[in-house]
Amino acid sequence: MAMIFILLPLAVLTAGVFLALFIWAVRTGQFDDLETPPVRILNDDADRPLPTGDVETRETIVVSTRDC
Amino acid sequence: MSHADRLPAPAAPAAPAAAMSAACAHCGLDVPASEQRTHATQQFCCRGCAQVYQLLHDWGFDGYYRLLERQGGRGVPAKVSGRKYAELDDPALLKIHAEPCGHDRLRLRLYLEGVHCAACVWLVEELPRAVDGLASVRLNLATHVAEVEWAPSAISLSRIAHALDTIGYTPHLAQDDRLEAARRHNDRALLIKAGVAFAAAMNIMFIHLALYAGELNDISPEFARFFRLMSLGLSLPVMLFSAQPFFRTAWAGLRQRVPHIDLPVALALLGAFGYSAYATLLGHGPVYFDSLAGLVALLLGARYLQQRAQRLALERTSVLRHVAFAEFARRLDAEGLATEVAVTSLIPGDKVEVRSGELLPGDGIVLHGNSQLDQAVLTGEATPLPVGPGDWVVAGATNLGARLVVQIRAVGPNSRVGGLLRLVDEAMRGRAPMVQFTDRISKAFVWGVLGLATALGVGVLLGSGGDVGLALQQVVALLVVTCPCALGLATPVTFTSALARAARAGIFLKNPESLELTRQVDTLLLDKTGTLTEGKLRLVATQGMPKALDLALALEAESAHPIALAFRRAQRTPLGSVHRLEAIREHPGQGIEGLVDGVHVAVGNEALLRTVGVAPTAAHQGQAEIWSAQGLSPLFIAVAGQVVAQAALGDPLRTDAKAALKALTNAGLTLHIVSGDHPAVVARVARELGLTSDHAHGGMTPEAKRTFVADLKAARTQLPHTGKLMMVGDGVNDAAALALADVGVAMQGGSGASVAAADVVLTRPGLMPLVELWRGSHRVMNVIHRNLAFSLIYNLAGAGLTIAGLVGPILAAALMPLSSLTVILSSVLGRTFQTSAAASRTSGGRSWP
């Protein structure tokens, strides 16, 4: 039973490591937006076609002076 | 409009060609008959949609439509302004708003208008594939703010903004950055405190479980001592770090002699920790480390949730705020070339160009051009104001017609709008801070607990013959048991769930106190233009030959004039045949004429009839006068030199206005209409809504509206038992009244000033959300009262047991989570606001934001 004198501090130490990870996650803003990430994961569905890449199409941005 | 016909067919569902009703290939809305093209694979409701569709296809972003379909999302019509955003390249502006991140990288936050679903996130974040130099875009779906990172050496910010604009998201600089950064920082700090408290509480609870079990099984003293010391060590970060907010507010409350709800919490924490630490070091006596850590963790968790819900609501409304203000101006140089500059860099004397649909950037005098201005947000007048050279125009008005050249005379605070905003600021500063409901309760609570604790301590001392240890133990047990955990949880948890539900129902509450005030509202002041009505011109009455109306429609189909837009909105059926249009001439401020299939057609007001040389009959003139008296704008339709039909343009009531007002009247509210429009128009609207004429106040300037609210408030302080005053509006002219009223509600699509001044912002069209707000406030307060009753019962029971000497640490540890759980369940399950699915069925008015 004397093991408990080592195991308990060890357990608390492990908890401390996870707590430190949590604090790091909060500080880097990973909890700032809880709405977009769950949606973002769905967007992998958009069978990504290869980027067209050709410069010509990019230059043909149609600009209208009227909106709807 | 041609490229609809030559588009290839990407993955989007092909619309049935030239059917009676077709869905827009981009946004899925019905395509108006006038926009339907025969033999086209795709139909589009407007130019914006067609343009965006083409562009997304060219860029290989067809996945957007697949996502939209798969996720069951609904598109919104694309708005493409076609602006160059040159003002964003101003180095001074970049210095303020952009922050450097790494080598040759800048980061900046843009609010995107038009974001509506998950597919938007994909589209916006995929943009770097098509735009070289744009490193990354991260879009927040809750706030519609995108964080853009780019390489300034490769691409300018204006080109990025232009690219966003061309795919249908109008970018605006996200303002109030510093305030938001501070709020975000607070949020993170509180979350860390709560996290530390939760981690410590969980571990302490496990250790205490061993202690409680050990008490039954004769734990050996060295283990008991070790466990207690571990608990003490683990509760140190809770007391020294996590519990700081409680001590700070309790102390601040004491200094202002206002007993805050945190005072009994702080007392319980100090008492429990002090006694437990003393007992631990002494080696005997009960310890309460588990209760105190759990208390801190639960309260901080609830507070974090409330703060977060509130921050989201504030961020949403603060980004809505600047959309309605002019952000740029087209300044003309000596040669007459226009450059886009930020409004802030305009000085009096500058010449600016204002195109159709744009906002005037400052007060000034028209130099060239004839047009009509929509000043509804400034004056409340629904009818457009015709302007020409020499006329004085004001900032914030929308140019509805042709291009105007304006010489600026006053900008910013010196302009009319600036003056109105000053009024709003004054009213906002003059607001008394609201005493929260829980603070009032906590006053009685603090005195009750302190009195009980003293009485108990003295009683035990006398009863036990001076056993200080026992007396202290009993008093600490009482403080722990009566600690207002449930009381402290009840309000934040209820408000958090209510704020979230309200947001889903299209109601953004900037502060939870406005719910408490809304419940007490007995008088409702409503603006007319844009609030009771849609604030848009529509064809409300027609008379005469239907064939003539068809010809008028055909003529108006090609015009961007406000009257033409009203005609097109009214159009229900597709044109029978394609008309040949020739020799179209628009007469600014009068109307339009031209040849339709070779026949001369003119649509316009009386002045136009004079211009084209047609005389109306007495009957036609009589009808026009009747319409004018009702506040409508009469139009004549002349075919081949004779007036054959008439139409009236007006700003009709919202479809749900009658139902909403009826519900509010039935609930016992007194309604007043306060409008800047002509008294005759206001009286007509009041009659239509079943209000008596003494409740209709027309011709009110913004200052008069403010005074009206102030007088009404002053008169009510004289009377006993009166409720609160609510003002509902959408314009800059309502903003001061909104800020001054007990509760100000800004309508969906309202001006930036009204959004800034209001306590509640509606993001769903129509007036039904207002009814929902009123009903919701009652339900929320009911839930809060129910929770308070629960927690008081627990506290009283706990206090009774303690005084009877029955409460030890185990019972205290069990009672607290039990009471908290009851309250949390009661809050979360409480029906407060109808969520969007139910609300959208009942909402009316405009169909999209």
PDB file of N, CA and C in Angstrom, chain B residues 188-234:
ATOM      1  N   ARG B 188     -10.660  33.643 -22.934  1.00  0.00           N
ATOM      2  CA  ARG B 188      -9.635  32.611 -22.777  1.00  0.00           C
ATOM      3  C   ARG B 188      -9.181  32.530 -21.327  1.00  0.00           C
ATOM      4  N   ALA B 189      -8.982  33.678 -20.702  1.00  0.00           N
ATOM      5  CA  ALA B 189      -8.506  33.689 -19.315  1.00  0.00           C
ATOM      6  C   ALA B 189      -9.500  32.964 -18.418  1.00  0.00           C
ATOM      7  N   LEU B 190     -10.787  33.223 -18.635  1.00  0.00           N
ATOM      8  CA  LEU B 190     -11.807  32.594 -17.791  1.00  0.00           C
ATOM      9  C   LEU B 190     -11.860  31.086 -18.057  1.00  0.00           C
ATOM     10  N   LEU B 191     -11.693  30.706 -19.315  1.00  0.00           N
ATOM     11  CA  LEU B 191     -11.733  29.279 -19.650  1.00  0.00           C
ATOM     12  C   LEU B 191     -10.571  28.548 -18.976  1.00  0.00           C
ATOM     13  N   ILE B 192      -9.394  29.181 -18.953  1.00  0.00           N
ATOM     14  CA  ILE B 192      -8.240  28.553 -18.300  1.00  0.00           C
ATOM     15  C   ILE B 192      -8.512  28.411 -16.799  1.00  0.00           C
ATOM     16  N   LYS B 193      -9.070  29.460 -16.200  1.00  0.00           N
ATOM     17  CA  LYS B 193      -9.378  29.397 -14.765  1.00  0.00           C
ATOM     18  C   LYS B 193     -10.360  28.257 -14.495  1.00  0.00           C
ATOM     19  N   ALA B 194     -11.393  28.167 -15.327  1.00  0.00           N
ATOM     20  CA  ALA B 194     -12.381  27.100 -15.138  1.00  0.00           C
ATOM     21  C   ALA B 194     -11.733  25.738 -15.349  1.00  0.00           C
ATOM     22  N   GLY B 195     -10.852  25.643 -16.355  1.00  0.00           N
ATOM     23  CA  GLY B 195     -10.191  24.374 -16.639  1.00  0.00           C
ATOM     24  C   GLY B 195      -9.345  23.906 -15.463  1.00  0.00           C
ATOM     25  N   VAL B 196      -8.581  24.832 -14.890  1.00  0.00           N
ATOM     26  CA  VAL B 196      -7.747  24.498 -13.727  1.00  0.00           C
ATOM     27  C   VAL B 196      -8.643  24.044 -12.575  1.00  0.00           C
ATOM     28  N   ALA B 197      -9.733  24.770 -12.367  1.00  0.00           N
ATOM     29  CA  ALA B 197     -10.631  24.424 -11.267  1.00  0.00           C
ATOM     30  C   ALA B 197     -11.245  23.039 -11.486  1.00  0.00           C
ATOM     31  N   PHE B 198     -11.639  22.747 -12.721  1.00  0.00           N
ATOM     32  CA  PHE B 198     -12.247  21.444 -12.997  1.00  0.00           C
ATOM     33  C   PHE B 198     -11.228  20.321 -12.782  1.00  0.00           C
ATOM     34  N   ALA B 199     -10.006  20.520 -13.314  1.00  0.00           N
ATOM     35  CA  ALA B 199      -8.975  19.487 -13.172  1.00  0.00           C
ATOM     36  C   ALA B 199      -8.699  19.220 -11.697  1.00  0.00           C
ATOM     37  N   ALA B 200      -8.551  20.295 -10.920  1.00  0.00           N
ATOM     38  CA  ALA B 200      -8.277  20.128  -9.490  1.00  0.00           C
ATOM     39  C   ALA B 200      -9.467  19.472  -8.800  1.00  0.00           C
ATOM     40  N   ALA B 201     -10.677  19.920  -9.122  1.00  0.00           N
ATOM     41  CA  ALA B 201     -11.874  19.399  -8.450  1.00  0.00           C
ATOM     42  C   ALA B 201     -12.039  17.910  -8.693  1.00  0.00           C
ATOM     43  N   MET B 202     -11.808  17.474  -9.941  1.00  0.00           N
ATOM     44  CA  MET B 202     -11.959  16.054 -10.257  1.00  0.00           C
ATOM     45  C   MET B 202     -10.989  15.220  -9.426  1.00  0.00           C
ATOM     46  N   ASN B 203      -9.721  15.672  -9.402  1.00  0.00           N
ATOM     47  CA  ASN B 203      -8.720  14.905  -8.650  1.00  0.00           C
ATOM     48  C   ASN B 203      -9.014  14.913  -7.159  1.00  0.00           C
ATOM     49  N   ILE B 204      -9.433  16.073  -6.653  1.00  0.00           N
ATOM     50  CA  ILE B 204      -9.744  16.151  -5.222  1.00  0.00           C
ATOM     51  C   ILE B 204     -10.902  15.221  -4.893  1.00  0.00           C
ATOM     52  N   MET B 205     -11.887  15.163  -5.802  1.00  0.00           N
ATOM     53  CA  MET B 205     -13.040  14.305  -5.543  1.00  0.00           C
ATOM     54  C   MET B 205     -12.622  12.836  -5.440  1.00  0.00           C
ATOM     55  N   PHE B 206     -11.687  12.405  -6.322  1.00  0.00           N
ATOM     56  CA  PHE B 206     -11.223  11.012  -6.235  1.00  0.00           C
ATOM     57  C   PHE B 206     -10.534  10.757  -4.899  1.00  0.00           C
ATOM     58  N   ILE B 207      -9.707  11.707  -4.493  1.00  0.00           N
ATOM     59  CA  ILE B 207      -8.981  11.538  -3.232  1.00  0.00           C
ATOM     60  C   ILE B 207      -9.972  11.495  -2.060  1.00  0.00           C
ATOM     61  N   HIS B 208     -10.976  12.380  -2.134  1.00  0.00           N
ATOM     62  CA  HIS B 208     -11.954  12.415  -1.042  1.00  0.00           C
ATOM     63  C   HIS B 208     -12.814  11.155  -1.012  1.00  0.00           C
ATOM     64  N   LEU B 209     -13.015  10.572  -2.188  1.00  0.00           N
ATOM     65  CA  LEU B 209     -13.767   9.323  -2.230  1.00  0.00           C
ATOM     66  C   LEU B 209     -13.041   8.287  -1.371  1.00  0.00           C
ATOM     67  N   ALA B 210     -11.702   8.268  -1.535  1.00  0.00           N
ATOM     68  CA  ALA B 210     -10.895   7.346  -0.727  1.00  0.00           C
ATOM     69  C   ALA B 210     -11.023   7.687   0.755  1.00  0.00           C
ATOM     70  N   LEU B 211     -11.044   8.982   1.051  1.00  0.00           N
ATOM     71  CA  LEU B 211     -11.151   9.403   2.453  1.00  0.00           C
ATOM     72  C   LEU B 211     -12.490   8.963   3.051  1.00  0.00           C
ATOM     73  N   TYR B 212     -13.597   9.219   2.284  1.00  0.00           N
ATOM     74  CA  TYR B 212     -14.928   8.863   2.792  1.00  0.00           C
ATOM     75  C   TYR B 212     -15.028   7.353   2.989  1.00  0.00           C
ATOM     76  N   ALA B 213     -14.500   6.597   2.000  1.00  0.00           N
ATOM     77  CA  ALA B 213     -14.519   5.137   2.116  1.00  0.00           C
ATOM     78  C   ALA B 213     -13.668   4.711   3.302  1.00  0.00           C
ATOM     79  N   GLY B 214     -12.537   5.406   3.499  1.00  0.00           N
ATOM     80  CA  GLY B 214     -11.634   5.079   4.593  1.00  0.00           C
ATOM     81  C   GLY B 214     -12.253   5.291   5.953  1.00  0.00           C
ATOM     82  N   GLU B 215     -13.127   6.303   6.028  1.00  0.00           N
ATOM     83  CA  GLU B 215     -13.765   6.578   7.322  1.00  0.00           C
ATOM     84  C   GLU B 215     -14.582   5.384   7.781  1.00  0.00           C
ATOM     85  N   LEU B 216     -15.170   4.667   6.794  1.00  0.00           N
ATOM     86  CA  LEU B 216     -15.989   3.508   7.137  1.00  0.00           C
ATOM     87  C   LEU B 216     -15.116   2.300   7.439  1.00  0.00           C
ATOM     88  N   ASN B 217     -13.931   2.229   6.827  1.00  0.00           N
ATOM     89  CA  ASN B 217     -13.093   1.026   6.947  1.00  0.00           C
ATOM     90  C   ASN B 217     -11.849   1.245   7.789  1.00  0.00           C
ATOM     91  N   ASP B 218     -11.870   2.259   8.646  1.00  0.00           N
ATOM     92  CA  ASP B 218     -10.727   2.524   9.512  1.00  0.00           C
ATOM     93  C   ASP B 218      -9.435   2.683   8.730  1.00  0.00           C
ATOM     94  N   ILE B 219      -9.356   3.784   8.004  1.00  0.00           N
ATOM     95  CA  ILE B 219      -8.154   4.100   7.238  1.00  0.00           C
ATOM     96  C   ILE B 219      -7.014   4.361   8.224  1.00  0.00           C
ATOM     97  N   SER B 220      -5.822   3.954   7.823  1.00  0.00           N
ATOM     98  CA  SER B 220      -4.704   4.191   8.754  1.00  0.00           C
ATOM     99  C   SER B 220      -4.364   5.682   8.728  1.00  0.00           C
ATOM    100  N   PRO B 221      -3.976   6.240   9.857  1.00  0.00           N
ATOM    101  CA  PRO B 221      -3.830   7.698   9.961  1.00  0.00           C
ATOM    102  C   PRO B 221      -2.802   8.281   9.002  1.00  0.00           C
ATOM    103  N   GLU B 222      -1.743   7.499   8.660  1.00  0.00           N
ATOM    104  CA  GLU B 222      -0.752   8.133   7.779  1.00  0.00           C
ATOM    105  C   GLU B 222      -1.299   8.304   6.371  1.00  0.00           C
ATOM    106  N   PHE B 223      -2.167   7.360   5.926  1.00  0.00           N
ATOM    107  CA  PHE B 223      -2.805   7.529   4.620  1.00  0.00           C
ATOM    108  C   PHE B 223      -3.774   8.701   4.654  1.00  0.00           C
ATOM    109  N   ALA B 224      -4.599   8.775   5.702  1.00  0.00           N
ATOM    110  CA  ALA B 224      -5.572   9.862   5.822  1.00  0.00           C
ATOM    111  C   ALA B 224      -4.847  11.195   5.767  1.00  0.00           C
ATOM    112  N   ARG B 225      -3.761  11.296   6.479  1.00  0.00           N
ATOM    113  CA  ARG B 225      -3.008  12.538   6.528  1.00  0.00           C
ATOM    114  C   ARG B 225      -2.441  12.873   5.138  1.00  0.00           C
ATOM    115  N   PHE B 226      -1.936  11.827   4.460  1.00  0.00           N
ATOM    116  CA  PHE B 226      -1.376  12.029   3.118  1.00  0.00           C
ATOM    117  C   PHE B 226      -2.454  12.505   2.137  1.00  0.00           C
ATOM    118  N   PHE B 227      -3.612  11.846   2.189  1.00  0.00           N
ATOM    119  CA  PHE B 227      -4.707  12.236   1.290  1.00  0.00           C
ATOM    120  C   PHE B 227      -5.139  13.678   1.534  1.00  0.00           C
ATOM    121  N   ARG B 228      -5.235  14.027   2.816  1.00  0.00           N
ATOM    122  CA  ARG B 228      -5.664  15.393   3.126  1.00  0.00           C
ATOM    123  C   ARG B 228      -4.637  16.417   2.650  1.00  0.00           C
ATOM    124  N   LEU B 229      -3.360  16.060   2.812  1.00  0.00           N
ATOM    125  CA  LEU B 229      -2.328  16.993   2.360  1.00  0.00           C
ATOM    126  C   LEU B 229      -2.355  17.144   0.835  1.00  0.00           C
ATOM    127  N   MET B 230      -2.582  16.035   0.126  1.00  0.00           N
ATOM    128  CA  MET B 230      -2.698  16.104  -1.325  1.00  0.00           C
ATOM    129  C   MET B 230      -3.862  17.019  -1.724  1.00  0.00           C
ATOM    130  N   SER B 231      -4.991  16.843  -1.032  1.00  0.00           N
ATOM    131  CA  SER B 231      -6.163  17.674  -1.332  1.00  0.00           C
ATOM    132  C   SER B 231      -5.849  19.139  -1.104  1.00  0.00           C
ATOM    133  N   LEU B 232      -5.171  19.396   0.009  1.00  0.00           N
ATOM    134  CA  LEU B 232      -4.817  20.783   0.319  1.00  0.00           C
ATOM    135  C   LEU B 232      -3.952  21.355  -0.802  1.00  0.00           C
ATOM    136  N   GLY B 233      -2.957  20.547  -1.226  1.00  0.00           N
ATOM    137  CA  GLY B 233      -2.075  21.005  -2.290  1.00  0.00           C
ATOM    138  C   GLY B 233      -2.834  21.267  -3.580  1.00  0.00           C
ATOM    139  N   LEU B 234      -3.776  20.373  -3.904  1.00  0.00           N
ATOM    140  CA  LEU B 234      -4.530  20.537  -5.153  1.00  0.00           C
ATOM    141  C   LEU B 234      -5.495  21.704  -5.093  1.00  0.00           C
TER     142      LEU B 234
END
